[in-house]
Coordinates of C-alpha atoms in Angstrom, one line a residue:
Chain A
X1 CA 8.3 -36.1 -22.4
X2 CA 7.1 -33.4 -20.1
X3 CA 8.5 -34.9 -16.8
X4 CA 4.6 -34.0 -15.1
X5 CA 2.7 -36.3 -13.9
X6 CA -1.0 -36.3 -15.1
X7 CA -3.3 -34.2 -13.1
X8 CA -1.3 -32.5 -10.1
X9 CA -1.4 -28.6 -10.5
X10 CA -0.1 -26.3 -8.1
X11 CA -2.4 -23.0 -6.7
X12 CA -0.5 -20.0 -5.1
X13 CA -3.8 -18.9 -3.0
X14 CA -4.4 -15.8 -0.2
X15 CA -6.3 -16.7 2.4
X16 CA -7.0 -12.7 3.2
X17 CA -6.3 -11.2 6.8
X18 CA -8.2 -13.9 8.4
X19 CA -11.8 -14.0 8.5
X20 CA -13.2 -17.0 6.2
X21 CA -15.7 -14.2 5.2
X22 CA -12.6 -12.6 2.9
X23 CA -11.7 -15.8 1.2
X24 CA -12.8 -15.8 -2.0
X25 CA -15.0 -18.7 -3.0
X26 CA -12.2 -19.6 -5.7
X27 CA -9.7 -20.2 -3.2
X28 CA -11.9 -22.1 -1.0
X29 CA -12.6 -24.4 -4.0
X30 CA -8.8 -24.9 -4.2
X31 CA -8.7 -25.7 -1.1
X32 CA -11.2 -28.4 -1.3
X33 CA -9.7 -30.3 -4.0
X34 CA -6.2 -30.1 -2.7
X35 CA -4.3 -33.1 -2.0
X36 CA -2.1 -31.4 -0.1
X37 CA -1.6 -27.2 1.7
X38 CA 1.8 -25.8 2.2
X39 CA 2.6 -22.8 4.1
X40 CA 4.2 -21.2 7.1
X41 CA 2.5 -22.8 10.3
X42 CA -0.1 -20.3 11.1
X43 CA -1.0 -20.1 7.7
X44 CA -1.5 -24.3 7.4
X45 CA -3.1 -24.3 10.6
X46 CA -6.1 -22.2 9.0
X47 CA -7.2 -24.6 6.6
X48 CA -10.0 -27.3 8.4
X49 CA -8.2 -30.8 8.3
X50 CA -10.1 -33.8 6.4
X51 CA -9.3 -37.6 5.2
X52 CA -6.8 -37.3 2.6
X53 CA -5.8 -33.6 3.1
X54 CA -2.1 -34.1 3.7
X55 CA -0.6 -30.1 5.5
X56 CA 2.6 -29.9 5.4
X57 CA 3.8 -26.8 7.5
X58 CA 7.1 -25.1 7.6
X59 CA 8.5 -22.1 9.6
X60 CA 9.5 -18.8 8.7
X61 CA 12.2 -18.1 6.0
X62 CA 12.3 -21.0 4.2
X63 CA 10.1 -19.5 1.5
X64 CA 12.1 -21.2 -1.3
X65 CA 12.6 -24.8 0.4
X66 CA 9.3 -25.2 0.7
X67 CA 8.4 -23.5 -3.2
X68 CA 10.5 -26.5 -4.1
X69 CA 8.7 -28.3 -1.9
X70 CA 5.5 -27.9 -4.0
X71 CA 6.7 -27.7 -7.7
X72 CA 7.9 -30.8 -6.3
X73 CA 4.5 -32.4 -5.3
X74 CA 2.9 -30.9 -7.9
X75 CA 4.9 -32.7 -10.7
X76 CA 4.0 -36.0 -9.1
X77 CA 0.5 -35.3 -9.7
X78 CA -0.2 -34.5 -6.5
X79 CA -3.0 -30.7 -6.4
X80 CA -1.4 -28.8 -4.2
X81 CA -2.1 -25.5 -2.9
X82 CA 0.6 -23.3 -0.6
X83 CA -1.4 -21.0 1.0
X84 CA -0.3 -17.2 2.3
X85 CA -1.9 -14.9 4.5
X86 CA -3.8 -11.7 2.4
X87 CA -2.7 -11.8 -1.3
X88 CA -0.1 -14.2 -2.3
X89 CA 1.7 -11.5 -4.7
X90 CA 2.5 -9.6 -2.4
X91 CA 5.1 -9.8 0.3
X92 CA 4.2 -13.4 0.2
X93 CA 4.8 -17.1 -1.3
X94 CA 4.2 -16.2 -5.0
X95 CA 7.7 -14.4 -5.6
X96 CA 9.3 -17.6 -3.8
X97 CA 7.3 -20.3 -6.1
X98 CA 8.8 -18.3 -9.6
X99 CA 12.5 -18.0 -7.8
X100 CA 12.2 -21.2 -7.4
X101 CA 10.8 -22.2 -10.5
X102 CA 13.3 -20.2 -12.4
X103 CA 16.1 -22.0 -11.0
X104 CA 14.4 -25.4 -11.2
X105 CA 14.2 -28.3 -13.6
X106 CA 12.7 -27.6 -17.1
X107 CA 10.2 -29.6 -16.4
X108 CA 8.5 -27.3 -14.0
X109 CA 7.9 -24.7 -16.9
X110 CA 4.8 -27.3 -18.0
X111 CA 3.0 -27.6 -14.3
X112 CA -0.5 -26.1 -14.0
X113 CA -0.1 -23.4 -12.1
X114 CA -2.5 -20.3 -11.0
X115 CA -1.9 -17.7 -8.5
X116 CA -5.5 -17.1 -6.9
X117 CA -5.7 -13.5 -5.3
X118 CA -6.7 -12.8 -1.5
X119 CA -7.6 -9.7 0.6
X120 CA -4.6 -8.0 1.3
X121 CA -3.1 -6.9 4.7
X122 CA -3.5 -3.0 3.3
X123 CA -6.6 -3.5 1.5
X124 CA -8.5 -4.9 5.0
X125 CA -6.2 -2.6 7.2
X126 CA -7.9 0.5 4.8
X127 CA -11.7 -0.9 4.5
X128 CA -11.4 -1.0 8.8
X129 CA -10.3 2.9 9.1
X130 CA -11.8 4.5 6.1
X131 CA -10.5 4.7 2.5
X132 CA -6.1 6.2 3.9
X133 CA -5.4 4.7 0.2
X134 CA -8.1 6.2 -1.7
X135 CA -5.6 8.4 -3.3
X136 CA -1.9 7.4 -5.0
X137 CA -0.3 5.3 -3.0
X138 CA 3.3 3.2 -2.3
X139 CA 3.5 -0.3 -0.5
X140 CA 6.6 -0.8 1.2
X141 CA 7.7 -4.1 2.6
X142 CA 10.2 -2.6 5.8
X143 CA 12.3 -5.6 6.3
X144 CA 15.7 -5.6 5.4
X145 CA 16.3 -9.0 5.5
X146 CA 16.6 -9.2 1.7
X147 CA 17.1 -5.7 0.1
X148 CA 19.8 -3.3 2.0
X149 CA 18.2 -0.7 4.3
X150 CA 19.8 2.3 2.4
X151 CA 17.1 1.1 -0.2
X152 CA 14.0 1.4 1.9
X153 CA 15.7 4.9 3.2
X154 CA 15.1 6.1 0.0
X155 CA 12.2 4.7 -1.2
X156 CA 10.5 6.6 1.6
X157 CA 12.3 9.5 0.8
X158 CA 11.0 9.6 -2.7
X159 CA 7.3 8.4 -1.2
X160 CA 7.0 11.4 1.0
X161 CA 8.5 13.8 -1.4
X162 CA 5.1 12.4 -4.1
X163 CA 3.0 12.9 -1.5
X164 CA 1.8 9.0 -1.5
X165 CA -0.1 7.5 1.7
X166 CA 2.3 4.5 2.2
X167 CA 1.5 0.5 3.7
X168 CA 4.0 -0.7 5.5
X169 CA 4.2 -4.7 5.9
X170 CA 6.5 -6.4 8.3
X171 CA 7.3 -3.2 9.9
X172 CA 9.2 -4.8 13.2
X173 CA 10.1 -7.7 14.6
X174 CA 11.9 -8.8 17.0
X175 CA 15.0 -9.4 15.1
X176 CA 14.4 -6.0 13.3
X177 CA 13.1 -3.8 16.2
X178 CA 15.5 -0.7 15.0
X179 CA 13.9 -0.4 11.4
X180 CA 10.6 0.7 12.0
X181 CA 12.1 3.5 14.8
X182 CA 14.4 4.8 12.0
X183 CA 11.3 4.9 9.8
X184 CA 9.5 7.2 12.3
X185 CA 12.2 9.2 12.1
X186 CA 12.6 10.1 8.6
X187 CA 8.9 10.4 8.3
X188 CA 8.8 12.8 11.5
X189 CA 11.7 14.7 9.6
X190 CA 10.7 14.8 6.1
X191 CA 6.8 15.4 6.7
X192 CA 7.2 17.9 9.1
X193 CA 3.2 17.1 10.1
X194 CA 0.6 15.8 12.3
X195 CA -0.9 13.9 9.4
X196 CA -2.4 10.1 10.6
X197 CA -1.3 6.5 11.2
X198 CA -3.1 3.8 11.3
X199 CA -1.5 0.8 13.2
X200 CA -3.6 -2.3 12.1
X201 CA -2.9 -5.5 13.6
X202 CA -4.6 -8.9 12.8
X203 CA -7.4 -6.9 11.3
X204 CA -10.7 -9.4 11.1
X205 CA -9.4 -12.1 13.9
X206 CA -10.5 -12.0 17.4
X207 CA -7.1 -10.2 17.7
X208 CA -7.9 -7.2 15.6
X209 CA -6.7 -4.0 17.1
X210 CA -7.0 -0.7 15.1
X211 CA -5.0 2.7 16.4
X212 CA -4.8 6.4 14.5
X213 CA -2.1 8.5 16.1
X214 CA -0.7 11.3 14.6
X215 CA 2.4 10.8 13.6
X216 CA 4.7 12.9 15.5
X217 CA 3.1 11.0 18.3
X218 CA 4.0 7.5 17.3
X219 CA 6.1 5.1 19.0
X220 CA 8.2 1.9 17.5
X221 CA 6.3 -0.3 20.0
X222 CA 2.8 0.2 18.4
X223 CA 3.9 -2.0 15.7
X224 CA 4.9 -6.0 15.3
X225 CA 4.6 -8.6 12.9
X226 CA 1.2 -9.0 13.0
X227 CA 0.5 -5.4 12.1
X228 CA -0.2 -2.9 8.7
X229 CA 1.0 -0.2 9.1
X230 CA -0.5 3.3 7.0
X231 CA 0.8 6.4 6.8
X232 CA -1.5 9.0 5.2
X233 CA -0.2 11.6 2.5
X234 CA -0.1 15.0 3.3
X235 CA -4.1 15.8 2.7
X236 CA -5.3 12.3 4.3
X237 CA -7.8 13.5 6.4
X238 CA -10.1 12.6 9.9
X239 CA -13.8 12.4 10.9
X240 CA -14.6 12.4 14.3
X241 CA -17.9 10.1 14.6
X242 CA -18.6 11.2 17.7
X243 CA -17.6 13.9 20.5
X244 CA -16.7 11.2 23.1
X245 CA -14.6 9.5 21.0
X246 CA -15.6 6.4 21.8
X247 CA -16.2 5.4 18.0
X248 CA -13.1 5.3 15.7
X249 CA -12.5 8.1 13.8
X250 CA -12.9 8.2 10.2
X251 CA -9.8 8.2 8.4
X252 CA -9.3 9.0 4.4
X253 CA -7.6 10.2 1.6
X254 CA -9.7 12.7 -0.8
X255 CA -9.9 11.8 -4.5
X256 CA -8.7 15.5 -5.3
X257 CA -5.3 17.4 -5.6
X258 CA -6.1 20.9 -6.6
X259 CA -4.5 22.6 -8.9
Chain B
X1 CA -32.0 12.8 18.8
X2 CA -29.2 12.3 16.1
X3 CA -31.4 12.2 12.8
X4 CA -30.9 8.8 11.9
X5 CA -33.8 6.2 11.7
X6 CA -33.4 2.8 13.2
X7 CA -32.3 0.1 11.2
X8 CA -30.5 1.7 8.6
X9 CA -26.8 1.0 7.4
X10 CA -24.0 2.0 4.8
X11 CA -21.8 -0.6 3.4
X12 CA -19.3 0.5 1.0
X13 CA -18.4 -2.9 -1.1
X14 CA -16.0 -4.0 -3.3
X15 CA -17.5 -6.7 -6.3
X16 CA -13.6 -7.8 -7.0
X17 CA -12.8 -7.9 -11.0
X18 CA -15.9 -9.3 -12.4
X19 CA -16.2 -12.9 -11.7
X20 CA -18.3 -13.7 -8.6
X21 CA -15.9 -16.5 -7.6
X22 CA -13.6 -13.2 -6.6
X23 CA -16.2 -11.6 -4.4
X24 CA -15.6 -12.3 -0.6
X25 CA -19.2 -14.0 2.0
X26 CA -19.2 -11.0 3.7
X27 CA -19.8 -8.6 0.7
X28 CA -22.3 -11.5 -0.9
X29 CA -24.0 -11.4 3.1
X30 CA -24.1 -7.7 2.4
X31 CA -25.6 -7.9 -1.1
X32 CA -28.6 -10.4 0.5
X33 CA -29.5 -8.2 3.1
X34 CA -29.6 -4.7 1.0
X35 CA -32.6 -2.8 0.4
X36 CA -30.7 -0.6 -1.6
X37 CA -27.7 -0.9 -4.3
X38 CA -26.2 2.3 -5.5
X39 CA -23.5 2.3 -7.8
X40 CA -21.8 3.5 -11.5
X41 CA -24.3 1.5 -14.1
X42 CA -22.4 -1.7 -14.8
X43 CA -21.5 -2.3 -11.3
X44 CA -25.4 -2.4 -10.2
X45 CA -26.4 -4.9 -13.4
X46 CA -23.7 -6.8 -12.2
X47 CA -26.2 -7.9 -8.9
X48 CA -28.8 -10.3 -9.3
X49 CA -32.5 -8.7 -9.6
X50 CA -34.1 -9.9 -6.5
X51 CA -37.6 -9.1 -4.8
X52 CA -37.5 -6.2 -2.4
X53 CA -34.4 -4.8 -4.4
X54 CA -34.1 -1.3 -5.2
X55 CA -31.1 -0.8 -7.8
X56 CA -30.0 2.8 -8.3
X57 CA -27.4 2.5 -11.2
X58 CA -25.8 6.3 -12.0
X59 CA -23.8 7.4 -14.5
X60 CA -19.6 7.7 -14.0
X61 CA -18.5 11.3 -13.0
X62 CA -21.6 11.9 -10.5
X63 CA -19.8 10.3 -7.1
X64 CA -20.6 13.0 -5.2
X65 CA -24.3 13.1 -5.5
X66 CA -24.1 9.1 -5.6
X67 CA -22.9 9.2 -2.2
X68 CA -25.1 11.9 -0.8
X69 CA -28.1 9.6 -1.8
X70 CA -26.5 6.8 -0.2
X71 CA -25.6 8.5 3.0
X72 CA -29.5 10.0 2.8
X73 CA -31.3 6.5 1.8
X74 CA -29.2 5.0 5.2
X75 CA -30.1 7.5 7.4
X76 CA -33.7 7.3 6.8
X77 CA -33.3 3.5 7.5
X78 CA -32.7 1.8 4.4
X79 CA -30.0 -0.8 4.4
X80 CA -27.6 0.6 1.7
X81 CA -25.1 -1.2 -0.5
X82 CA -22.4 1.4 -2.3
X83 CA -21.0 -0.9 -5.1
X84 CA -17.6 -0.7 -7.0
X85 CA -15.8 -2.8 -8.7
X86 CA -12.7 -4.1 -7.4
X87 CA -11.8 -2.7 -3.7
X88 CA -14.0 0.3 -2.6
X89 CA -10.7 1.6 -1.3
X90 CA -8.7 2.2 -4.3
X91 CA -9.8 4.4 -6.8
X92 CA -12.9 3.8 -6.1
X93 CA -16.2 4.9 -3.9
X94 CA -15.1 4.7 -0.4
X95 CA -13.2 8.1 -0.7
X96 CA -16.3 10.0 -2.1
X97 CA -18.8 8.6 0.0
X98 CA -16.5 10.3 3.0
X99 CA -15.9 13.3 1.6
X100 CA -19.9 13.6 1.0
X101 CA -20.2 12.5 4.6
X102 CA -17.3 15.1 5.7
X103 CA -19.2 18.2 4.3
X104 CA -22.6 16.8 5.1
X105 CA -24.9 16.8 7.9
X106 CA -23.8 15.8 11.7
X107 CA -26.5 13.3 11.4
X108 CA -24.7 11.2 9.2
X109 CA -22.0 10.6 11.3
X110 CA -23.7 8.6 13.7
X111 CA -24.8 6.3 10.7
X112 CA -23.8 2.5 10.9
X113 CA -21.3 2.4 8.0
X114 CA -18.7 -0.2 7.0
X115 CA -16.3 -0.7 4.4
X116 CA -16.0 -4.2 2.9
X117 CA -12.8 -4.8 0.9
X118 CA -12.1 -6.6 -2.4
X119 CA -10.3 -8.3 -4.8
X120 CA -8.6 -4.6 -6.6
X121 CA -8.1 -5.2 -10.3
X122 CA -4.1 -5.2 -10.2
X123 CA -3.8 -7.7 -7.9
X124 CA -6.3 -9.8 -9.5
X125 CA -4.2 -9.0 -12.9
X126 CA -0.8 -9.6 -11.0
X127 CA -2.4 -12.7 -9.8
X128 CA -2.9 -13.4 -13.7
X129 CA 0.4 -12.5 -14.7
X130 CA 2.3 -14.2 -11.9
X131 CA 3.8 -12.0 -8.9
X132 CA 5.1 -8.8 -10.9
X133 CA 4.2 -6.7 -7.7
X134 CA 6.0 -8.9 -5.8
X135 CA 8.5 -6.2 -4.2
X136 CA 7.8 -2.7 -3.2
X137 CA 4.9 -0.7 -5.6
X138 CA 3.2 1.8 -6.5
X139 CA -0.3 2.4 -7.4
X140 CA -1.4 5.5 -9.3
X141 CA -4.5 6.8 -11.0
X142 CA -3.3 8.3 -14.2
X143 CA -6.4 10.0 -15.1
X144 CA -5.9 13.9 -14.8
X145 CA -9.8 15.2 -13.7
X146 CA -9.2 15.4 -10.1
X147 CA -5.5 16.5 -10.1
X148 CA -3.0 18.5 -12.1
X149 CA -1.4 16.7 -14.9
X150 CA 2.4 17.8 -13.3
X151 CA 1.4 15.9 -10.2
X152 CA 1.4 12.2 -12.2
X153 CA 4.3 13.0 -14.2
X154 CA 6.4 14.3 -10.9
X155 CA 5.0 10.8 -8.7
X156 CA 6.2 8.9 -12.1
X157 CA 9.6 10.2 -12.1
X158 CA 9.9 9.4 -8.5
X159 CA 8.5 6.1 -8.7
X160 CA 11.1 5.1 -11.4
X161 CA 13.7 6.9 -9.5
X162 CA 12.9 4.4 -6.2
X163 CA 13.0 1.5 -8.7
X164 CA 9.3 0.5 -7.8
X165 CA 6.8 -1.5 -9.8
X166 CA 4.1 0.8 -10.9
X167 CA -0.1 -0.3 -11.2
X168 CA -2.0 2.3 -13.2
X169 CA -5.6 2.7 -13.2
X170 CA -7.9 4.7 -15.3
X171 CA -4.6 4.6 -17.8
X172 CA -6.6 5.8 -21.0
X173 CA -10.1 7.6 -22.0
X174 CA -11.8 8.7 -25.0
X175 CA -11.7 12.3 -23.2
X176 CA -8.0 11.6 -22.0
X177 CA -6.3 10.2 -25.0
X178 CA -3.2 11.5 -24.3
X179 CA -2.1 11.3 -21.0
X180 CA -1.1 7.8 -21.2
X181 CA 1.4 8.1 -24.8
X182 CA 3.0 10.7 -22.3
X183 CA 3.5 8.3 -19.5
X184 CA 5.0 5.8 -21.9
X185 CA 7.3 8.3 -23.4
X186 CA 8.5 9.6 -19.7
X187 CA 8.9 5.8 -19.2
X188 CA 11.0 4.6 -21.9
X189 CA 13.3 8.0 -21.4
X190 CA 13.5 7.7 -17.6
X191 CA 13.4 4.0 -17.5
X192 CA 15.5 3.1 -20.9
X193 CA 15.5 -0.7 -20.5
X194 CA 12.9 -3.6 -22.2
X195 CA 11.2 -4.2 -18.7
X196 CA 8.0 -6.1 -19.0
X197 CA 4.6 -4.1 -19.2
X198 CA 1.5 -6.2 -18.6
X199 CA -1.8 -5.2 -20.5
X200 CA -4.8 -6.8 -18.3
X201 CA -8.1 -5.7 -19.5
X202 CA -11.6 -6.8 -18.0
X203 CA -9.9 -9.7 -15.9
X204 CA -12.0 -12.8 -14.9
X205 CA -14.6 -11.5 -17.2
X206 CA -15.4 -13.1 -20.8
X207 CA -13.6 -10.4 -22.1
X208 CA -10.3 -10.6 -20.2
X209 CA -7.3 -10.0 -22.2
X210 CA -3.8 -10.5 -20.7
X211 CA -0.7 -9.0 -23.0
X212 CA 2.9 -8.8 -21.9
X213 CA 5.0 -6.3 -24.1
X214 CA 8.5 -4.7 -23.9
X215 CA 8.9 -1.0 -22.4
X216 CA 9.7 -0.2 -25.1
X217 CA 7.1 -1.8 -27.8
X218 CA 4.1 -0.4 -25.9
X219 CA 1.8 1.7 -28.1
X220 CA -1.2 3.7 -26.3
X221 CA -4.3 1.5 -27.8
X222 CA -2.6 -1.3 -25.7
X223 CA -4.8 0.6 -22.9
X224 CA -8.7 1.2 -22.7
X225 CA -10.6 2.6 -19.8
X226 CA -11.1 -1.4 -18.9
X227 CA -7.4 -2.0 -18.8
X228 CA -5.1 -2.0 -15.5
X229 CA -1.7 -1.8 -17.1
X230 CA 1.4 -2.7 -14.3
X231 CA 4.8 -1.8 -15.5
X232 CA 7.7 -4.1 -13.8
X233 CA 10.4 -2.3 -11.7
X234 CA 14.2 -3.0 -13.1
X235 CA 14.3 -6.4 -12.0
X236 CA 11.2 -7.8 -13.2
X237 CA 11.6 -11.2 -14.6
X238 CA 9.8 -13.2 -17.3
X239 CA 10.0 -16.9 -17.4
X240 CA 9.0 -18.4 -20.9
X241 CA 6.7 -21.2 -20.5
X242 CA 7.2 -23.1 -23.7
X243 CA 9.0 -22.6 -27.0
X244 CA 6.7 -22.3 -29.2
X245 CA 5.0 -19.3 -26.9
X246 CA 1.5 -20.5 -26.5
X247 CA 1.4 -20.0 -22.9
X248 CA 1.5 -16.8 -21.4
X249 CA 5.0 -16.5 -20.2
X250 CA 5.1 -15.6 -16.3
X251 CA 6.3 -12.3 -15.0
X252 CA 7.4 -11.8 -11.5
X253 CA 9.3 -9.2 -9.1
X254 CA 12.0 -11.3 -7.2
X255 CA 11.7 -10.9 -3.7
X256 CA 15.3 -9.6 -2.8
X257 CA 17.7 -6.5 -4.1
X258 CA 21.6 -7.7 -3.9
X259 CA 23.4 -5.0 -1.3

C-alpha cells in the first residue's frame, strides 16, 4: 500500500516573468485542472480565481513548509500545482519540493509529479536587450541567505576570470542591500572595463523597466528584488539604434572567440 | 528617409524543445501574423503550412547569410519570423542576426525588431529530470567552430573549480567526435566523484530520451548533436523512486551550501 490517494498529482509549474503571453500552454492546462495553487503571494495572486479552485498563498521563506504543504495535498488526491515566477528550476520552488520530498515519508516517492518549465527571469531579461547570453554564460543567485558569501566571492571570481556574461537573481534586498555593492566592486576590480549591464526589472508587466550602464558606472541602487541583473563578458557588445538615443540600445554577446 | 519600407518587422523566436505545448502566445501570435519564416531546416517544417506563408528553411552553418536575408526581407516590409529551437537567446539565432545587423547597413537599425524568448532545451531537460540546475550554473557550448578548443577546456576547469552545475549544448558532432570524450575525461580527473550526469536528447518530442548515469560511467555515444547533457555540481542529489527502478529517479541541486 502506496499511502497515495487515487488521482492527486502535484505540478512544479513557471509562470514566466509575467505576461500570460509567456506561459506555456502546458502550464496553463495545469492550471486549469488544479484543485488547488500554492505559492508565495504574488505568485498565487496571478492565477484567475474560479469555483472550486482553492489558493493557498504563503510569504517569503517558507519554501519548504509550504513543499510539504503540497506533497501533502497531493497525496490526498487533491491536483495541485505550486506555482513560481519564470522557471521553477531555477532559484525557485522546484529545489524546495525534492528537499522536502527527500526528507519526507516514503510514500511521497509514488506521487505524480512533473516539473513544467517557464520563461525565465534571464531568458526574458535577454530577449528585451538583445541576445547579452548568446555566448557561455554563469547564473548566479546573489543571496546569501543559504550559501556563505565567501562562495559567491569566488564564483564570480572564477566567472570573470572565463570570461562568461553572468545573471544575477535576487541581487538586493532590503535585508541584503550590502551584497550586490560588494559585487560591483569585485566586478569593477577584476574586469577592469566599461563592458555593459543590463538592470531588468519586472520585465513584461506594466512595471518593466530596462537600463544598460556601463559598468564602472553602476550603482547598488539600480537593483531590487524585482530585478535581473546581466553583466556582459568581456566582448558583449552595443548597437546604438538611433543617434538620439531615444531607442534602447542593442545589446549582445557575439557567437565568436577568435583564436 | 531611413531605407526601411512601412510595415515590415523582425521577430527573433524561440519554438521551445519541440512540443508546441512549450511554445509561449506571443511567439504562436508571431507565427500567425508572419509573412516570412526563416530558419535552420527542421525548425521551419516544424510551422504549419499556411496560405500566404513563405518558409525559407537553410541549412545549419549558413547563420550569417540567414540573418542578412531576414534583416533584408523586413526592411523591404515583410513581416519576418527568425525561428530556433529552444530560446533564440542561447546558442541560438538572436546573436547572428545582430552581428549581421552590426556590420550591415544603417537602414537596418531603424527596423522594428523584437526578440521573443523560449522554453531553452536544459531547462526543459532539468524540468524532465527534476531541479539539477537548481543552484548556481553554467551553460556552455562545447562545440569548437567558433572558438578555440583551450577556451572550453579553461571555462570547464573553472566551472568545476566554483562547484557549479554545468548545461552543455552542441556536446557531440559527426565533424567533432572528440571534443566531448575530452570533456568527460577533464571531468572525471577534475571532478573525481560519481555525480549524476543527465543524458536528455530530443525532449518533448517522440523521440525524447532521458538517461541519468554516474560521472564516471559516461561514455561519449551517450551524446548526439540532439542531446543537452547537464552534469550536476558536488552536491547533486538523486532520489530513487521505486526499488525495482522503473521510474526515472529524480535528480536535483539543493538549494543551500552549509557555511
Amino acid at each position: 500500500m502506496s499511502g497515495v490517494a487515487q488521482g492527486g498529482w502535484l505540478v512544479i509549474a513557471g509562470l514566466g516573468p509575467g505576461d500570460w503571453q509567456l506561459v506555456t500552454p502546458e502550464v496553463e492546462e495545469a492550471l486549469a485542472e488544479a484543485t488547488d495553487i500554492i505559492g508565495y503571494i504574488p505568485y498565487v495572486a496571478r492565477v484567475p480565481d474560479r469555483a472550486g479552485l482553492v489558493k493557498h498563498a504563503s510569504d517569503n521563506r517558507v519554501e519548504i513548509d509550504r513543499a510539504r504543504h503540497a506533497l501533502e495535498l497531493a497525496t490526498r488526491g487533491r491536483r495541485v500545482v505550486v506555482v513560481s515566477s519564470g522557471d521553477p528550476g531555477v532559484f525557485a520552488m522546484a529545489s524546495a519540493v525534492f528537499e522536502a520530498l527527500e526528507a519526507g515519508p516514503e510514500a511521497w516517492r509514488a506521487l505524480d509529479l512533473r516539473v513544467l518549465p517557464g520563461i525565465t527571469a534571464m531568458l526574458a531579461a535577454s530577449a528585451r536587450a538583445g541576445a547579452p547570453l548568446g555566448h557561455d554564460f554563469c547564473a548566479i543567485n546573489l543571496s546569501d541567505n543559504l550559501k556563505p558569501w565567501v562562495l559567491i566571492e569566488k564564483r564570480l571570481r572564477l566567472a570573470v576570470e572565463g570570461d562568461f556574461a553572468m545573471a544575477f537573481y535576487n541581487p538586493r534586498s532590503k535585508s541584503r542591500p550590502e551584497g550586490f555593492a560588494r559585487t560591483l566592486d569585485l566586478l569593477n576590480e577584476t574586469c577592469g572595463d566599461r563592458r555593459p549591464v543590463i538592470f531588468a526589472r519586472a520585465v513584461s508587466t506594466p512595471d518593466e523597466e530596462l537600463r544598460v550602464v556601463p559598468l564602472p558606472e553602476c550603482t547598488p541602487e539600480m537593483a531590487d528584488m524585482r530585478t535581473v541583473v546581466i553583466v556582459g563578458s568581456s566582448r558583449t557588445r552595443i548597437i546604438a539604434r538611433d543617434k538620439a538615443g531615444e531607442r534602447s540600445p542593442i545589446v549582445y554577446t557575439p557567437r565568436s572567440v577568435p583564436v
